[in-house]
Short mmCIF file of C-alpha atoms in Angstrom, two decimals:
data_model
loop_
_atom_site.label_atom_id
_atom_site.label_comp_id
_atom_site.label_asym_id
_atom_site.label_seq_id
_atom_site.Cartn_x
_atom_site.Cartn_y
_atom_site.Cartn_z
CA MET A 1 0.00 0.00 0.00
CA PHE A 2 2.86 2.37 0.76
CA ASP A 3 6.63 2.26 0.48
CA SER A 4 7.94 1.16 3.88
CA SER A 5 11.52 1.75 2.75
CA THR A 6 11.01 5.49 3.21
CA PRO A 7 9.40 5.80 6.67
CA GLY A 8 7.44 8.97 7.26
CA ARG A 9 7.48 10.35 3.73
CA GLY A 10 6.09 7.18 2.15
CA PHE A 11 3.37 6.97 4.78
CA GLU A 12 2.39 10.61 4.25
CA ASP A 13 2.27 10.10 0.48
CA TYR A 14 0.01 7.09 0.97
CA ILE A 15 -2.36 9.02 3.25
CA ARG A 16 -2.41 11.90 0.78
CA TYR A 17 -3.27 9.46 -2.02
CA VAL A 18 -6.13 7.90 -0.02
CA TYR A 19 -7.68 11.25 0.81
CA GLN A 20 -7.23 12.70 -2.66
CA ALA A 21 -8.89 9.62 -4.16
CA ILE A 22 -11.97 9.89 -1.96
CA LEU A 23 -12.25 13.65 -2.40
CA ASN A 24 -11.99 13.29 -6.18
CA CYS A 25 -15.27 11.40 -5.98
CA GLU A 26 -16.95 14.59 -4.78
CA SER A 27 -18.20 17.25 -7.17
CA GLN A 28 -15.98 19.89 -5.57
CA ASP A 29 -12.50 20.70 -6.83
CA ILE A 30 -10.45 19.92 -3.72
CA GLU A 31 -6.70 19.47 -3.78
CA VAL A 32 -4.96 17.56 -1.01
CA LEU A 33 -1.51 19.00 -0.23
CA ARG A 34 1.47 17.25 1.34
CA GLY A 35 3.85 19.28 3.49
CA ALA A 36 1.64 22.37 3.31
CA ARG A 37 2.68 25.60 5.05
CA VAL A 38 -0.46 26.89 6.76
CA PRO A 39 -0.60 30.31 8.49
CA ASN A 40 -1.96 30.94 11.95
CA ALA A 41 -4.91 33.27 12.57
CA ARG A 42 -2.64 36.36 12.54
CA GLY A 43 -0.73 35.31 9.46
CA ASP A 44 2.65 35.85 11.13
CA VAL A 45 3.54 32.20 11.81
CA PHE A 46 3.40 29.26 9.40
CA PHE A 47 2.97 25.63 10.44
CA GLU A 48 4.08 22.68 8.31
CA ILE A 49 1.20 20.22 8.04
CA ASP A 50 1.80 16.68 6.75
CA VAL A 51 -1.44 16.48 4.76
CA TYR A 52 -3.84 19.38 4.35
CA TYR A 53 -6.93 20.34 2.36
CA GLU A 54 -9.62 22.99 2.45
CA PHE A 55 -12.84 23.71 0.58
CA ASP A 56 -15.76 26.14 0.44
CA LEU A 57 -19.28 24.96 1.14
CA ALA A 58 -22.29 27.24 1.38
CA GLY A 59 -20.00 30.24 1.77
CA VAL A 60 -18.06 28.70 4.67
CA ARG A 61 -14.39 27.73 4.43
CA HIS A 62 -13.63 24.28 5.88
CA ARG A 63 -10.09 23.14 6.66
CA VAL A 64 -8.69 19.71 7.54
CA ALA A 65 -5.13 19.15 8.83
CA MET A 66 -3.56 15.71 9.24
CA GLU A 67 -0.49 14.63 11.18
CA CYS A 68 1.08 11.34 10.02
CA LYS A 69 3.53 9.31 12.13
CA ASP A 70 5.35 6.23 10.84
CA THR A 71 7.52 5.59 13.91
CA ARG A 72 8.47 2.21 15.38
CA ARG A 73 6.96 3.14 18.74
CA PRO A 74 3.41 4.20 19.55
CA VAL A 75 2.88 7.95 19.45
CA GLU A 76 3.40 9.66 22.81
CA ARG A 77 1.45 12.43 24.50
CA ASN A 78 4.04 15.09 23.65
CA ASP A 79 3.61 14.34 19.94
CA VAL A 80 -0.14 14.86 20.01
CA LEU A 81 0.20 17.89 22.28
CA ALA A 82 2.34 19.64 19.66
CA PHE A 83 -0.26 18.92 16.97
CA SER A 84 -3.08 20.15 19.20
CA GLN A 85 -1.21 23.42 19.78
CA LYS A 86 -0.92 23.92 16.02
CA LEU A 87 -4.67 23.42 15.63
CA GLN A 88 -5.38 26.03 18.29
CA GLU A 89 -3.52 28.58 16.15
CA MET A 90 -5.34 27.57 12.95
CA PRO A 91 -8.92 28.89 12.79
CA SER A 92 -11.81 26.54 11.98
CA THR A 93 -9.56 23.55 11.30
CA ILE A 94 -10.50 19.91 11.87
CA GLY A 95 -7.59 17.78 13.07
CA ILE A 96 -6.82 14.14 12.20
CA PHE A 97 -3.84 12.26 13.67
CA ILE A 98 -2.71 9.05 11.94
CA SER A 99 -0.08 6.76 13.48
CA ARG A 100 0.99 3.57 11.77
CA ASN A 101 1.92 1.94 15.09
CA GLY A 102 -0.79 3.27 17.37
CA PHE A 103 -0.86 5.53 20.41
CA GLN A 104 0.17 5.31 24.02
CA SER A 105 -2.86 5.41 26.32
CA GLY A 106 -2.18 8.98 27.46
CA ALA A 107 -1.87 10.20 23.88
CA ALA A 108 -5.10 8.50 22.79
CA ARG A 109 -6.95 9.89 25.80
CA PHE A 110 -5.68 13.41 25.07
CA LEU A 111 -6.83 13.22 21.43
CA GLU A 112 -10.28 12.04 22.52
CA GLU A 113 -10.58 14.87 25.03
CA LYS A 114 -9.63 17.42 22.35
CA GLY A 115 -12.00 15.93 19.77
CA ILE A 116 -9.17 15.10 17.35
CA LEU A 117 -9.87 12.10 15.10
CA HIS A 118 -7.13 9.47 15.26
CA PHE A 119 -6.35 6.23 13.42
CA ASP A 120 -3.70 3.51 13.46
CA SER A 121 -2.87 0.53 11.24
CA THR A 122 -5.78 -1.49 12.66
CA THR A 123 -8.32 1.24 11.88
CA ALA A 124 -6.72 2.40 8.62
CA PRO A 125 -9.60 1.03 6.49
CA SER A 126 -11.90 3.56 8.16
CA MET A 127 -9.68 6.56 7.45
CA THR A 128 -11.67 7.41 4.34
CA ASP A 129 -14.83 7.18 6.45
CA ALA A 130 -13.54 10.17 8.37
CA VAL A 131 -13.21 12.29 5.24
CA VAL A 132 -16.69 11.42 4.08
CA ALA A 133 -18.03 12.05 7.59
CA ILE A 134 -16.43 15.51 7.56
CA LEU A 135 -17.93 16.31 4.18
CA VAL A 136 -21.34 15.05 5.24
CA ALA A 137 -21.16 17.04 8.48
CA ALA A 138 -20.16 20.16 6.56
CA ALA A 139 -23.19 19.72 4.36
CA LEU A 140 -25.43 18.66 7.24
CA PRO A 141 -28.95 19.88 6.44
CA SER A 142 -30.62 22.35 8.77
CA GLU A 143 -34.28 22.60 9.67
CA ALA A 144 -34.71 25.05 6.78
CA SER A 145 -33.09 22.75 4.18
CA ILE A 146 -35.23 21.76 1.21
CA GLY A 147 -35.23 18.20 -0.13
CA GLN A 148 -33.64 17.90 -3.58
CA PRO A 149 -35.66 15.80 -4.04
CA PHE A 150 -35.68 13.68 -0.88
CA TRP A 151 -36.47 14.11 2.80
CA GLY A 152 -35.31 11.85 5.61
CA LEU A 153 -35.66 11.23 9.33
CA MET A 154 -32.76 12.14 11.57
CA GLU A 155 -32.07 11.33 15.21
CA GLU A 156 -32.83 14.33 17.43
CA ARG A 157 -31.24 15.20 20.76
CA ASP A 158 -31.95 18.31 22.85
CA GLY A 159 -34.02 19.70 20.01
CA LYS A 160 -31.23 19.39 17.42
CA GLY A 161 -30.47 16.90 14.67
CA THR A 162 -27.47 14.74 15.55
CA GLY A 163 -26.44 13.95 11.96
CA SER A 164 -27.39 10.27 12.37
CA TRP A 165 -30.04 9.27 9.85
CA ILE A 166 -32.76 6.82 10.87
CA MET A 167 -32.54 3.37 9.28
CA LEU A 168 -35.30 0.81 8.94
CA PRO A 169 -34.23 -2.37 10.78
CA PRO A 170 -33.59 -5.67 8.93
CA GLY A 171 -36.85 -7.31 8.01
CA GLY A 172 -38.73 -4.09 8.72
CA VAL A 173 -39.87 -3.68 5.12
CA GLY A 174 -41.09 -6.64 3.09
CA LYS A 175 -38.59 -9.48 2.88
CA ASN A 176 -35.50 -7.32 2.95
CA SER A 177 -32.78 -8.84 5.14
CA SER A 178 -30.64 -5.73 5.67
CA ALA A 179 -31.21 -2.26 7.04
CA LEU A 180 -32.64 0.35 4.66
CA PHE A 181 -32.24 4.12 4.48
CA PRO A 182 -35.81 5.48 4.01
CA LEU A 183 -36.27 8.41 1.61
CA PHE A 184 -39.44 10.46 1.15
CA PHE A 185 -40.46 12.73 -1.71
CA SER A 186 -42.03 15.36 0.56
CA ARG A 187 -41.98 16.65 4.11
CA PRO A 188 -45.67 15.71 4.62
CA ASP A 189 -44.92 12.10 3.61
CA ALA A 190 -42.00 11.96 6.06
CA SER A 191 -44.13 13.53 8.77
CA LEU A 192 -46.94 11.02 8.17
CA PHE A 193 -44.52 8.10 8.41
CA GLN A 194 -43.05 9.62 11.57
CA ARG A 195 -46.48 9.82 13.20
CA LEU A 196 -47.62 6.35 12.13
CA SER A 197 -44.43 4.53 13.06
CA ARG A 198 -44.12 4.42 16.81
CA PRO A 199 -40.35 3.70 16.94
CA TYR A 200 -39.72 6.85 14.88
CA SER A 201 -42.36 9.15 16.36
CA GLU A 202 -40.10 10.37 19.17
CA GLN A 203 -36.55 11.71 19.23
CA THR A 204 -36.52 12.17 15.47
CA CYS A 205 -36.73 15.20 13.22
CA ILE A 206 -37.40 15.67 9.52
CA ARG A 207 -34.67 17.07 7.30
CA GLY A 208 -34.61 17.99 3.64
CA ILE A 209 -31.65 16.43 1.83
CA PRO A 210 -29.97 18.96 -0.50
CA GLN A 211 -27.92 17.75 -3.48
CA ALA A 212 -24.56 18.16 -1.69
CA THR A 213 -25.74 15.99 1.19
CA LEU A 214 -27.37 13.43 -1.10
CA ARG A 215 -24.14 13.12 -3.08
CA SER A 216 -22.11 12.55 0.08
CA ILE A 217 -24.58 10.00 1.46
CA LEU A 218 -24.58 8.03 -1.80
CA LEU A 219 -20.79 8.14 -2.03
CA MET A 220 -20.40 6.78 1.48
CA SER A 221 -23.05 4.12 0.85
CA GLN A 222 -21.49 2.95 -2.39
CA ARG A 223 -17.80 2.92 -1.43
CA LEU A 224 -17.42 2.74 2.33
CA MET A 225 -20.51 1.59 4.19
CA PRO A 226 -22.66 -0.53 1.84
CA THR A 227 -26.25 0.61 2.26
CA GLN A 228 -29.48 0.03 0.40
CA PHE A 229 -32.25 2.61 0.24
CA ALA A 230 -36.04 2.51 0.30
CA VAL A 231 -38.07 5.16 -1.52
CA MET A 232 -41.22 5.42 0.61
CA ARG A 233 -44.65 6.14 -0.89
CA PRO A 234 -47.92 6.28 1.09
CA PHE A 235 -51.06 4.51 -0.08
CA GLU A 236 -54.52 3.76 1.31
CA ASN A 237 -55.66 0.22 2.12
CA ARG A 238 -59.03 -0.39 3.80
CA ASP A 239 -59.11 3.05 5.38
CA ARG A 240 -55.57 2.66 6.61
CA THR A 241 -52.53 4.58 5.45
CA LEU A 242 -49.57 2.34 4.74
CA PHE A 243 -46.21 2.85 3.08
CA GLU A 244 -44.81 1.02 0.09
CA ALA A 245 -41.02 0.74 0.06
CA GLU A 246 -39.24 0.57 -3.27
CA GLU A 247 -35.77 -0.79 -2.58
CA THR A 248 -32.98 0.75 -4.62
CA SER A 249 -29.20 1.12 -4.68
CA PRO A 250 -26.87 4.13 -4.38
CA LEU A 251 -25.92 3.80 -8.06
CA LYS A 252 -29.54 3.86 -9.21
CA LEU A 253 -30.30 6.89 -7.06
CA ALA A 254 -27.22 8.70 -8.34
CA GLU A 255 -28.18 7.94 -11.95
CA GLN A 256 -31.72 9.23 -11.45
CA TYR A 257 -31.29 12.17 -9.08
CA LEU A 258 -27.78 13.64 -9.42
CA PRO A 259 -26.96 15.96 -12.34
CA GLU A 260 -23.71 14.11 -13.12
CA GLY A 261 -25.36 10.69 -12.86
CA ALA A 262 -23.57 7.66 -11.47
CA ALA A 263 -20.25 8.01 -13.30
CA ARG A 264 -18.39 9.39 -10.26
CA PHE A 265 -19.49 6.44 -8.16
CA ILE A 266 -18.18 3.67 -10.41
CA PRO A 267 -14.56 2.67 -9.65
CA THR A 268 -12.23 3.11 -12.61
CA SER A 269 -9.24 0.92 -13.36
CA GLU A 270 -5.86 2.61 -13.52
#
């Protein structure tokens, strides 16, 4: 996966490649830089960041800085402390610390307390999950968001959406054996399902899914966390309102409902 004969540099190049690959699947033009010099809030000090990218979304600038360690020993607390201090000087920057050989307990605890994502060789397959999660969070729909064209149910806590979408449990719709992501064509349809379905009538909120969010959800579902979807339509049966679930895949949804179609979601051979 990466050239172990050049510790440090080879590992950073590999991480840069992974992140660039996943970001290239997005519609935004985002370049991932290795060894970037990033200024502090005042612009009078520059920090060297192993892997760095930034992008604009809805008029807001988002920044992600990554520290990569390919040492023989687990990363110590002093190493993560230095990275945390850099982040404090860099406005609105999300930090990710990646260590090939893990973290000492004090270092891991410090990163968790500071809210800095961290990965080692055992969790490396989920590194790309973090990028997608950041992009999804950046495009997280608000209460005022309009479905383009879908609406969904989101977990709610303290009156706010948590970012966790509600899934239908295995066997909950027809004969399907895996969980489904329910999608609705209107807010009233989602509200009706919410009221009629007792497990989802409390601690959930309705959110419109804009195109940027839909694209991120489909990307994650196709490449990282295999997920099937159910397009939900209400119908009347003997004076009862029920919902028909049309099961579909991320590729089919992308082909039908994204301007660029499904081309970005199909892996290409190099």
